[in-house]
Every structure is written in structure tokens, then in C-alpha cells.
Tab-separated table of C-alpha atoms in Angstrom:
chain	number	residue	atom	x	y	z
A	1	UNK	CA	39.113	-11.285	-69.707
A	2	UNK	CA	39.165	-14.872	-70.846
A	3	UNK	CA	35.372	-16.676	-71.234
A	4	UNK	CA	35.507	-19.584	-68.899
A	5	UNK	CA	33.467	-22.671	-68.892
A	6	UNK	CA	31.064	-22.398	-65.972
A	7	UNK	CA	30.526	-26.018	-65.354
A	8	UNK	CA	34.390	-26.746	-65.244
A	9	UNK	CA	34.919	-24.198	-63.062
A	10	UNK	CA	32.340	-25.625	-59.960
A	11	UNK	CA	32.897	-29.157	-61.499
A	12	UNK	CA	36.988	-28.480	-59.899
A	13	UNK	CA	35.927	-26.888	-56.896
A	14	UNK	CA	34.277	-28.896	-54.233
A	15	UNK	CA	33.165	-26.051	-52.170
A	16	UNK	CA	32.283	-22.058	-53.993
A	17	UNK	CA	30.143	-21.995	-51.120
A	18	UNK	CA	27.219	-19.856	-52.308
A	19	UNK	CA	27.402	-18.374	-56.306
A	20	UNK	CA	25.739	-16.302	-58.359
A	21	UNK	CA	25.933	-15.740	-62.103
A	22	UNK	CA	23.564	-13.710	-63.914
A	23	UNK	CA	24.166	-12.576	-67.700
A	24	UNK	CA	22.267	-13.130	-71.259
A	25	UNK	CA	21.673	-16.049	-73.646
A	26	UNK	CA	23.180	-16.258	-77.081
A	27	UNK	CA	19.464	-15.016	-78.659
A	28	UNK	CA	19.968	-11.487	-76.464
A	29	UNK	CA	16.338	-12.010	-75.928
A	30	UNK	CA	16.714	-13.672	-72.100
A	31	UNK	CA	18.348	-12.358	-68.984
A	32	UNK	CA	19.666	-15.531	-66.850
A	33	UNK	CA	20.137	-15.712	-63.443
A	34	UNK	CA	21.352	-18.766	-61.605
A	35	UNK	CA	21.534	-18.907	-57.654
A	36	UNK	CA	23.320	-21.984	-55.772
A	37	UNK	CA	23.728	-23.262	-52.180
A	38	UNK	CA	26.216	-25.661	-50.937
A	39	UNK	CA	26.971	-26.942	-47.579
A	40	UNK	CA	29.829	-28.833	-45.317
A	41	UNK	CA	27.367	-28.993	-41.952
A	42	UNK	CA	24.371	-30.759	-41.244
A	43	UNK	CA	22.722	-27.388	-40.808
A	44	UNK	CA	23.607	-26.094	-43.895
A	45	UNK	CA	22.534	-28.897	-45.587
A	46	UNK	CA	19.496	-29.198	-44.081
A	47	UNK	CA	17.685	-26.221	-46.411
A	48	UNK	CA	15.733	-26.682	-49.645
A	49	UNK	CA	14.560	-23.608	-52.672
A	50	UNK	CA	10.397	-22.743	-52.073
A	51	UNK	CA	8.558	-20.302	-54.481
A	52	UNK	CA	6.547	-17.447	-53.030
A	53	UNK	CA	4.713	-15.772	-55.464
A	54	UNK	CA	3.939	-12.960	-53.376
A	55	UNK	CA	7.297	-11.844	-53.110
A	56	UNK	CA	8.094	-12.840	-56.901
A	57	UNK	CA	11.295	-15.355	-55.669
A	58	UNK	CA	12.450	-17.794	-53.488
A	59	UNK	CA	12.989	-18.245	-49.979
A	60	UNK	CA	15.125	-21.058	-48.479
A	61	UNK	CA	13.374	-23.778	-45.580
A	62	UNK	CA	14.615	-26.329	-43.373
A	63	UNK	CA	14.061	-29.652	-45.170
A	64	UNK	CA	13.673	-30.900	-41.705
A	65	UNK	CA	12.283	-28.511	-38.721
A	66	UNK	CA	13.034	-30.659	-36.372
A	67	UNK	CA	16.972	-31.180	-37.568
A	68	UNK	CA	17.111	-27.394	-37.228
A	69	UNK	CA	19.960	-25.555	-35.491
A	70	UNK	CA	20.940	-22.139	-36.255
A	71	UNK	CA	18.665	-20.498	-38.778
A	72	UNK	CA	20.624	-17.108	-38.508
A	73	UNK	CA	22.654	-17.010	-42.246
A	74	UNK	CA	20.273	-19.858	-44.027
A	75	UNK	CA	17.183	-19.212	-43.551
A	76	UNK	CA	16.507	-15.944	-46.033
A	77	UNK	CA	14.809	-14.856	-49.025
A	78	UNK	CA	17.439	-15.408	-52.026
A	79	UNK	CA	15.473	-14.025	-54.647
A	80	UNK	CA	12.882	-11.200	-54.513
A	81	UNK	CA	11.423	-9.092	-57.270
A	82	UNK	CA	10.617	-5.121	-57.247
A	83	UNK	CA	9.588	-3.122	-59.929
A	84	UNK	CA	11.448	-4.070	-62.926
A	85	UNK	CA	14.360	-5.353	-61.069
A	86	UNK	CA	15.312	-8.848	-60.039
A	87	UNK	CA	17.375	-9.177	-57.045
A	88	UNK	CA	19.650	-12.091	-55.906
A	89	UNK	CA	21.997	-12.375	-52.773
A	90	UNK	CA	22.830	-15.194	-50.425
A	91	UNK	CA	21.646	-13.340	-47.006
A	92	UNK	CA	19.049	-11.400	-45.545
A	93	UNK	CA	20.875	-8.684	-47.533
A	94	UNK	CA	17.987	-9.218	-50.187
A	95	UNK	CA	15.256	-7.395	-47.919
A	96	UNK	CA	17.323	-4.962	-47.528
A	97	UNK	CA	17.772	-3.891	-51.339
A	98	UNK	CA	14.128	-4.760	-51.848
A	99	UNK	CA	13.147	-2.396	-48.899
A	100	UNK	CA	16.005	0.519	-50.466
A	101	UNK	CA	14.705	0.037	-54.363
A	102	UNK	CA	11.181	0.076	-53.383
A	103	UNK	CA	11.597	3.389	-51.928
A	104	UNK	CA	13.415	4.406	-55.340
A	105	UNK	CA	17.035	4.427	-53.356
A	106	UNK	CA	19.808	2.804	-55.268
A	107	UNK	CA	20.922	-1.166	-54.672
A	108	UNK	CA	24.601	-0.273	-53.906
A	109	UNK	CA	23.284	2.177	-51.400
A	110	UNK	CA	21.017	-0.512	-49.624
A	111	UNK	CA	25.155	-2.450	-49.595
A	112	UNK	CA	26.872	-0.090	-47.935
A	113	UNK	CA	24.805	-0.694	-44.850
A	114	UNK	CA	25.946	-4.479	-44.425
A	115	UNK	CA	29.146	-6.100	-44.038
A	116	UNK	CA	30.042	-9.680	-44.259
A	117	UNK	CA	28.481	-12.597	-42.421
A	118	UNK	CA	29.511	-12.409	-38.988
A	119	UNK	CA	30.807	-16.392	-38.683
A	120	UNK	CA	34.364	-16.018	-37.661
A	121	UNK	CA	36.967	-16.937	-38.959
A	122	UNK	CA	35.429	-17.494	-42.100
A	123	UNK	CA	33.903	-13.959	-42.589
A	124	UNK	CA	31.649	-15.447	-44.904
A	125	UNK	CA	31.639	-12.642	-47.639
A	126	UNK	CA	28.107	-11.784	-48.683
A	127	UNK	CA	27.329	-11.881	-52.821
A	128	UNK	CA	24.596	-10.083	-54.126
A	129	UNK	CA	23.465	-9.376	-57.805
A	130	UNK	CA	20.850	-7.632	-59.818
A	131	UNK	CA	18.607	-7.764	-63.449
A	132	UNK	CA	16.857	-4.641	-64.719
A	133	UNK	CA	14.561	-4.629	-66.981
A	134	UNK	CA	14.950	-1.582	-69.639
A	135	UNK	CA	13.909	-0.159	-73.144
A	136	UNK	CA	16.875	-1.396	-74.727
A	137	UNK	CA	17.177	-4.725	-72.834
A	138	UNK	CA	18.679	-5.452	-70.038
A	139	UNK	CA	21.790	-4.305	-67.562
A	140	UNK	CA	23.122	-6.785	-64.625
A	141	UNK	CA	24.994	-5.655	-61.413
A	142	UNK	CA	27.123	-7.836	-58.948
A	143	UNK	CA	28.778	-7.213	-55.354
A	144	UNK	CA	30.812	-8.707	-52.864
A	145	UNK	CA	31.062	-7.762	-48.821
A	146	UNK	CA	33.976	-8.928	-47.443
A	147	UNK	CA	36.629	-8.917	-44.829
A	148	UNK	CA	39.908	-7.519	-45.252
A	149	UNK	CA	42.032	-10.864	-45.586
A	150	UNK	CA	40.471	-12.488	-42.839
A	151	UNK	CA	40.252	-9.464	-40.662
A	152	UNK	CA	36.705	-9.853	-38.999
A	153	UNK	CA	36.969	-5.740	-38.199
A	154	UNK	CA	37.401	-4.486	-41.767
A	155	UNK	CA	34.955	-4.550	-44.498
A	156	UNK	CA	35.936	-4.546	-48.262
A	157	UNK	CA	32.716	-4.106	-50.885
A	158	UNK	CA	33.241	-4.547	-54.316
A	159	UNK	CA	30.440	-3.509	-56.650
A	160	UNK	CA	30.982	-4.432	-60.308
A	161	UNK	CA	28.907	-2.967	-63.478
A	162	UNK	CA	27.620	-4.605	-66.852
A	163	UNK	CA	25.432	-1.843	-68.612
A	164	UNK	CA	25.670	-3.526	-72.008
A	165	UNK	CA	25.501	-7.235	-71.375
A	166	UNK	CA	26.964	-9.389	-74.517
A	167	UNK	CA	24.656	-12.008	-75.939
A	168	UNK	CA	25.921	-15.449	-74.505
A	169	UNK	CA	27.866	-14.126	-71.745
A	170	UNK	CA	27.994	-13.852	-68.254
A	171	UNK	CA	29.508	-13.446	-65.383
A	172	UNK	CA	29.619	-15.637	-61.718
A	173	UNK	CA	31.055	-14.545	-58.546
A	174	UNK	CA	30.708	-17.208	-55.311
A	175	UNK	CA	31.894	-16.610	-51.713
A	176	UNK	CA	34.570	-19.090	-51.349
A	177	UNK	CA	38.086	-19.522	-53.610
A	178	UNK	CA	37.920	-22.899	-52.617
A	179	UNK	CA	37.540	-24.929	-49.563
A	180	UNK	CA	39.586	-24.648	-46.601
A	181	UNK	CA	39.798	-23.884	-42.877
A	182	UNK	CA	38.662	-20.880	-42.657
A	183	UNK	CA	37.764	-21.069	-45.887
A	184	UNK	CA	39.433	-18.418	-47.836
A	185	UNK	CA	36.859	-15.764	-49.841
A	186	UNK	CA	36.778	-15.447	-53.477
A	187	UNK	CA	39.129	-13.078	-54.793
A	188	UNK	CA	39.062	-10.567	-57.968
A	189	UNK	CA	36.276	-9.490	-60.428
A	190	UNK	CA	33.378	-12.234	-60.933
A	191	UNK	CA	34.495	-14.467	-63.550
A	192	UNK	CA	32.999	-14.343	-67.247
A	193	UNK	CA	31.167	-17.256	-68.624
A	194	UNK	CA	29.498	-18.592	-71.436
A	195	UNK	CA	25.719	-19.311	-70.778
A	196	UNK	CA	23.544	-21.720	-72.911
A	197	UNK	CA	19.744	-20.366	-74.145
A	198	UNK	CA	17.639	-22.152	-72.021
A	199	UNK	CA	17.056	-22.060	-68.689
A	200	UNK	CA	16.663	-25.971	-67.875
A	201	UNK	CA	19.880	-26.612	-69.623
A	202	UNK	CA	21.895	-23.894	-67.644
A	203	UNK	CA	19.833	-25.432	-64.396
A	204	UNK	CA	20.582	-29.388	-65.331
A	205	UNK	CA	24.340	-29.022	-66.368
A	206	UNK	CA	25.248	-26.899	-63.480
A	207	UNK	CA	23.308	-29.401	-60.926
A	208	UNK	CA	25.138	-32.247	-62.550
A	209	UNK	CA	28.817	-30.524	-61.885
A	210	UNK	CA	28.190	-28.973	-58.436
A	211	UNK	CA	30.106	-31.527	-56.212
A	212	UNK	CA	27.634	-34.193	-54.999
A	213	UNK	CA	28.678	-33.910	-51.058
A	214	UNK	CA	28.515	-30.593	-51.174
A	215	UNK	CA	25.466	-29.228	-53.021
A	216	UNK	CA	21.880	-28.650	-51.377
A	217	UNK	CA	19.868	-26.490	-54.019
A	218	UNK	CA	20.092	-24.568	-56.828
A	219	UNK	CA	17.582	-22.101	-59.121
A	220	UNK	CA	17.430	-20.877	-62.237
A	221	UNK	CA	15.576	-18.120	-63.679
A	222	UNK	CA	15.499	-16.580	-67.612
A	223	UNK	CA	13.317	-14.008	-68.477
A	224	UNK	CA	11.851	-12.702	-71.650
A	225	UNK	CA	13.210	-9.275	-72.075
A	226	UNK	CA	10.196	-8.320	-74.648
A	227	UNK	CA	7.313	-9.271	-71.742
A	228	UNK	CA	9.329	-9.045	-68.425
A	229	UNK	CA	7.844	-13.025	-68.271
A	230	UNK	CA	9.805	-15.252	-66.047
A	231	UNK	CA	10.591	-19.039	-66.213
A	232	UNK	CA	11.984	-20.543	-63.301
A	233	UNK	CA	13.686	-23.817	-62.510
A	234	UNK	CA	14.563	-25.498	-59.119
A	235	UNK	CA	15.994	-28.472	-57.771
A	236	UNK	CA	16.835	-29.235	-54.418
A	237	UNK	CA	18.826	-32.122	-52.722
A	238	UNK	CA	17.374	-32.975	-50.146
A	239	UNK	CA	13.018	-33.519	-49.664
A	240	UNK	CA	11.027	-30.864	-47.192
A	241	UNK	CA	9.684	-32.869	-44.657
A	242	UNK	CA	6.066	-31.162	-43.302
A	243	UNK	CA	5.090	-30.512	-40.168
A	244	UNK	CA	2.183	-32.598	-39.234
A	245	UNK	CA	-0.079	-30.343	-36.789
């Protein structure tokens, strides 16, 4: 498979929707991962990245309570930590591998109880990913959920594999092929990309080509395979206004 250039690829598409790339820097001695939300409606857009420690991740807030609608699909944790493992999706899905893994069941196990988002007729496919920490480094998994073509009453998943990640590489996968209406899903195996070594480079050169309309937050995370110590990054579009009690 061809090596692609990350940033060109969202920098020519307005709208992946949601993406997720996760792979290794050129030293072999980081894991990546990189988690972004876009948005076309006011209550999409209307979200920004928080840290919680507690759960070792992220979860996603209404910059402004009081502009918010539906917080059904984007209100969620996007980023949790269990174990060893780092997990990444762009749903509620994330609980649910958390709560599957910290039983010692598998993460495409804790998949094959969901299905896509159920917002017709987009079908929004749900992306999910994965870091382990082991011995001998690292390994990565990925997965889609998604509808059969449009067809909101058939589920395809798609779970794809990287036991031996390559120094420098990795590989993104985001729900939309482009924008549209509905907007179509992405199609094929996640793409492979070349990553840089640190983690506020990979953060500031992917903020800088997500489109501008579009874009709402984004985080980046490497960690130090020798320690299991994590550096994160995040930047977020829009300020979180605070309730005043």
C-alpha cells in the first residue's frame, strides 16, 4: 500500500467527519495516536476536548450549555485508558471496550455488540482504535461499524490488525469519504501514513490542514514505549463557556 501524506489527505477533504490514526514515530520508541472532530451543525460544533485524569483520556463538553441540543452522539468519552491499553473511538463505543477489556474480554468482542450511529441517512459509521503496550513494543488495532451502502438495517464491521507496527508509519481511518448528502462512509482499509516524532508537530500540522469551517477539536497523544509515560496535546476551536451557579 502506498504511504500517503496525512496532512494532504484532510487538507483536500473538507469534511472526514471524525478520524483516527494511531501508529509509531520514526525513533520506534513512541506510539502516536491522534483523535479529531469536525462538524457541519451548530450542535456539532458546539463541543470542545477536556482531560480527566481519572479515566486516563478525554471526554468531549458543550463549549456552550446553554447552545446545547442533542447530546446523544457528541457528548462521549473519546479516549480512555485500561491496563496497558489505550483506547480511542468517536462514540460511547469507548465505555464499552473499557468495560469488556477491564474484565479481560477482547476489544473486537466489546464491537460486535454495536452497530453504527443510528442518524439516518447518514449511518454515521462508528471508528474505533487501540495501543497496547508490550515487551517488545507496541501493536495498534483499528475498526469500522458501518451500514451496508446506506442500508440503515445492515451492519458491516471491519476490524483491521498491525502486530508489528513500522517505525514512522501509520495508519488513519475517518467516518466520512468526503462530504455529501448523506454523506457517504469511508470506504476500504485505513489508509497508511507517515507520522513525524513528536507529538506537538503531528498535533500543529494536522490542526493547521483540517478545513477551518469544519474543524472543532483535535488531540494528540505519544507515549514512551520504555515507561508507558504519556504526553498529550489538545486544541480546541471553540472556548468552554462555564456555568456560573
Amino acid at each position: 500500500m502506498e504511504q500517503l501524506d496525512l496532512y494532504k489527505l484532510v487538507n483536500e477533504n473538507a469534511y472526514p467527519g471524525r478520524g483516527i490514526v494511531l501508529g509509531l514515530a520514526p525513533s520506534g520508541k513512541k506510539a502516536l495516536i491522534a483523535y479529531f472532530i469536525m462538524g457541519r451543525s451548530a450542535n456539532s460544533r458546539n463541543r470542545v476536548f477536556d482531560p480527566v485524569p481519572e479515566i486516563g483520556g478525554i471526554r468531549t463538553l458543550a463549549a456552550d450549555p446553554a447552545k446545547l441540543e442533542d447530546p446523544s452522539l457528541i457528548i462521549y468519552n473519546p479516549v480512555r485508558t485500561v491496563a496497558n491499553a489505550h483506547i480511542v473511538t468517536n462514540g460511547d463505543q469507548t465505555d464499552t471496550v473499557y468495560e469488556f477489556m477491564a474484565r479481560g474480554e477482547r476489544f473486537e468482542d466489546a464491537l460486535r455488540t454495536r452497530t453504527f450511529e443510528p442518524d439516518g441517512p447518514n449511518w454515521t459509521p462508528r471508528i474505533s482504535g487501540l495501543v497496547e503496550l508490550e515487551e517488545a513494543g507496541c501493536s495498534y488495532r483499528l475498526s469500522i461499524l458501518k451500514s451496508a451502502d446506506g442500508n440503515g438495517e445492515s451492519c458491516r464491521r471491519y476490524f483491521f490488525e498491525y502486530p508489528i507496527p513500522v517505525a514512522g508509519e501509520g495508519h488513519f481511518i475517518h467516518t466520512y469519504k468526503c462530504d455529501g448528502n448523506p454523506i457517504p462512509s469511508f470506504e476500504g482499509e485505513p489508509e497508511k501514513v507517515a507520522l513525524p516524532e513528536e507529538a506537538e508537530e503531528l498535533a500543529t500540522r494536522l490542526w493547521e490542514n483540517l478545513n477551518g469551517d469544519n474543524k472543532v477539536s483535535l488531540f494528540v497523544r505519544a507515549i514512551d514505549l520504555a515507561t508507558g509515560e504519556t504526553e498529550d496535546v489538545i486544541i480546541n476551536k471553540y472556548d468552554a463557556v462555564c456555568d456560573e451557579e
